[in-house]
Amino acid sequence: MRWLVGWSSTTARASDPMGAGSETGETVHPVGSQLLWGDPDPLWAVGDWRPDEVRVVRADDQTRIAVLGTCGASDEQLRVGLFAARGGALRHLTNWPGSYTAVVQVGRRITVAGDLAGARPVFYTPWASGTAYATAALPLADLIEAHLDIGHLAALLACPDVPEALQDSTPYQGVKRIPPGHALILRDGAREIAGYEPVASLAVAAPELDATRAVDGVREALVDAVRARLSAPRHVPDIDPGPVPGMGPAERRAARMPVPGIGADLSGGPASGTLALLAAGLPGMPGTVLGHGTGAGERLLAVTFNDLTAGRQEAELGRAGALAGNPRLHHVVVPAGEEALPYADLEGPLTDEPGPSLVTAARHRLRLAAGSADHLSGYGARQVLDAHPARLADLLMDRRRRHLVRPVAALARTEGSMSSVLVPAKVYGAARRLARTSYRSGIEEAALRLRSGILDEPAGPVGASLAALTWVRPGPAARWLTGEALAEVSVRLEQSATRPGAGPGQHPGELRARAALARHAADVRILEQAAEVRFQRLHTPFLDNQVVRACRALPDSLRIQPGARAAVLRTVLEGAGVTDLPVGWGAPSYATSSAALKLGLRVAVEELVDLFATPLLAQAGLVEGRVVQKALRAAAAGESVPADGLADLVAVELWLRRLLSRRGTCWTGTPARARAVPAGITPQRGALGRAAANGRLGAGRG
């Protein structure tokens, strides 16, 4: 993990707030850190940052900016952004290509800008008569010895993509996160959270950008995002991993280290293919460092993951092979059998937070280990380019009914039966009902649904689309939570309905799309930590600020149409000079990930059943172990059980076990060596607390 941490206190003496009152008088500082600037409001970078990933530009001793990550801005542009931020123009800090975190200090005022997607979040906590902040939650939890926030874990399982349920909480009590598209502003320890993006009005529809200009904007943003990675210095890992019996130095490096240079995923789909072709086609030196790795000179290393356990992949593999015919690409196919199935390897590093990718980390690590030191991936393309089904209601609210014809007809064709004639009426009715439902009513309806335990949803593409046409949708794991846990989440929902927030000022489709993007970006962040390959950087250009902005400018009438993502990316490539795409490029891919999840569960079912013999989730009052065991056996037997819901449960259970078995801390200099959750899982107030204290578990749902 790499993170930054700092604090702002009410006094000029800030770097030793705990040492002054301790017996040893030690100074608190992060383990393995480099100090970017010191008192009175210090800032550290922690972890294996590359030299070019940490930049500090100073105007004077009290005016400076630190940028950590991949940023395509020059030092002069950073200086201009610093002066703009000094005057209050925070958006300037988020306009540069790349993925980074910017911290500005002007006197005693500290500004930390989060990103739009949520892939680079910012956390904060009250501490030492001021506020500490970081780009990871665990270091702050260590600092204050935070207990687990059981209510947050309940909301994460019951409504994972509902901001109203999660609110600003984290798995650690007292540690909060700022929402995507916001910045944290600290003045002498006092904090303020300010949004830097304009919010569309619900009453007056904003004029749509011309489709051609909008797609041109996506192309420019993607090209700039890829160029920011290509223009960064090349990195050649030169540290020997250590002796291994029967292996020489070259073999050890090949087995444990990425290939020097830049590479990309090449799955055969439009997102990864677009990034690979853009990187290979841009002027300069796109690929491996000459004399290293593949020996292919400056060709870009393109990695294709071939899941041997899944069928019907021939078409995608064929398209990937055709794309790899580009002379500037060096193609590598990574075969994977049962050893790379989900749940095959339940051991792994502790991540900052839990996430569904914990059960598939070993699968992704196998692919990434065959990649380059800088590896491009298409994560996030679906979330930023595709239209959420709830956008159908947005079109009705903006009186654009004619644009509903093609998407509704495409849904009807997926039914493939006589019942398809009823689909248009069902979809239109659900969209109209959502358009006429207020934000508060939608939240209250979802809370009532959780309390009553009505959590089953219709199956199939049409059923999923109808279920998504709501303000709030319970997650697939909600059906296995206890009654106390669901009641706790329903209370959180009802409380959010009475507070002013983003919902009342936005269309339902826009709000749901942003929530889905934040959920996906958070899981990509956890995947990056769980599947991390030493000396490698995983780049996700589709989650960059400027790419997200460009994609949001696409008209709803364009993105709602079938095949819109492939059509936009095809136009992007044509504008960049790439026209010879293989036949079938952009065709919908089969749900191989869902099939792999079910197969992996069948193979590892006994180990998973043992995992829930005495689960920590049951100790926290969130589930009943025997109910989850019954669901696991049912899924392994082929019954219709939401496999992604079981994956959520397994991921949180694994994360809890890793957290509680941890013995280290992110800080040094504290007499007690403070760390998060020092007392394990403790009873909570409210329904969950009473269940834990009395040893009672609510009735589970099978």
PDB file of C-alpha atoms in Angstrom, residues 234 284-290 296-300 328:
ATOM      1  CA  ARG A 234      10.457   3.902 -17.253  1.00  0.00           C
ATOM      2  CA  GLY A 284       7.226   7.797 -28.538  1.00  0.00           C
ATOM      3  CA  MET A 285       8.427   4.642 -26.857  1.00  0.00           C
ATOM      4  CA  PRO A 286       5.323   2.811 -25.612  1.00  0.00           C
ATOM      5  CA  GLY A 287       6.509  -0.574 -24.464  1.00  0.00           C
ATOM      6  CA  THR A 288       9.269  -2.582 -22.856  1.00  0.00           C
ATOM      7  CA  VAL A 289      12.680  -1.151 -22.201  1.00  0.00           C
ATOM      8  CA  LEU A 290      15.165  -2.210 -24.838  1.00  0.00           C
ATOM      9  CA  ALA A 296      10.974  -6.976 -28.174  1.00  0.00           C
ATOM     10  CA  GLY A 297      12.469  -3.522 -28.077  1.00  0.00           C
ATOM     11  CA  GLU A 298       9.839  -0.889 -27.552  1.00  0.00           C
ATOM     12  CA  ARG A 299       6.781  -3.024 -28.249  1.00  0.00           C
ATOM     13  CA  LEU A 300       3.905  -2.783 -25.796  1.00  0.00           C
ATOM     14  CA  ARG A 328       3.906  -2.496 -31.882  1.00  0.00           C
TER      15      ARG A 328
END
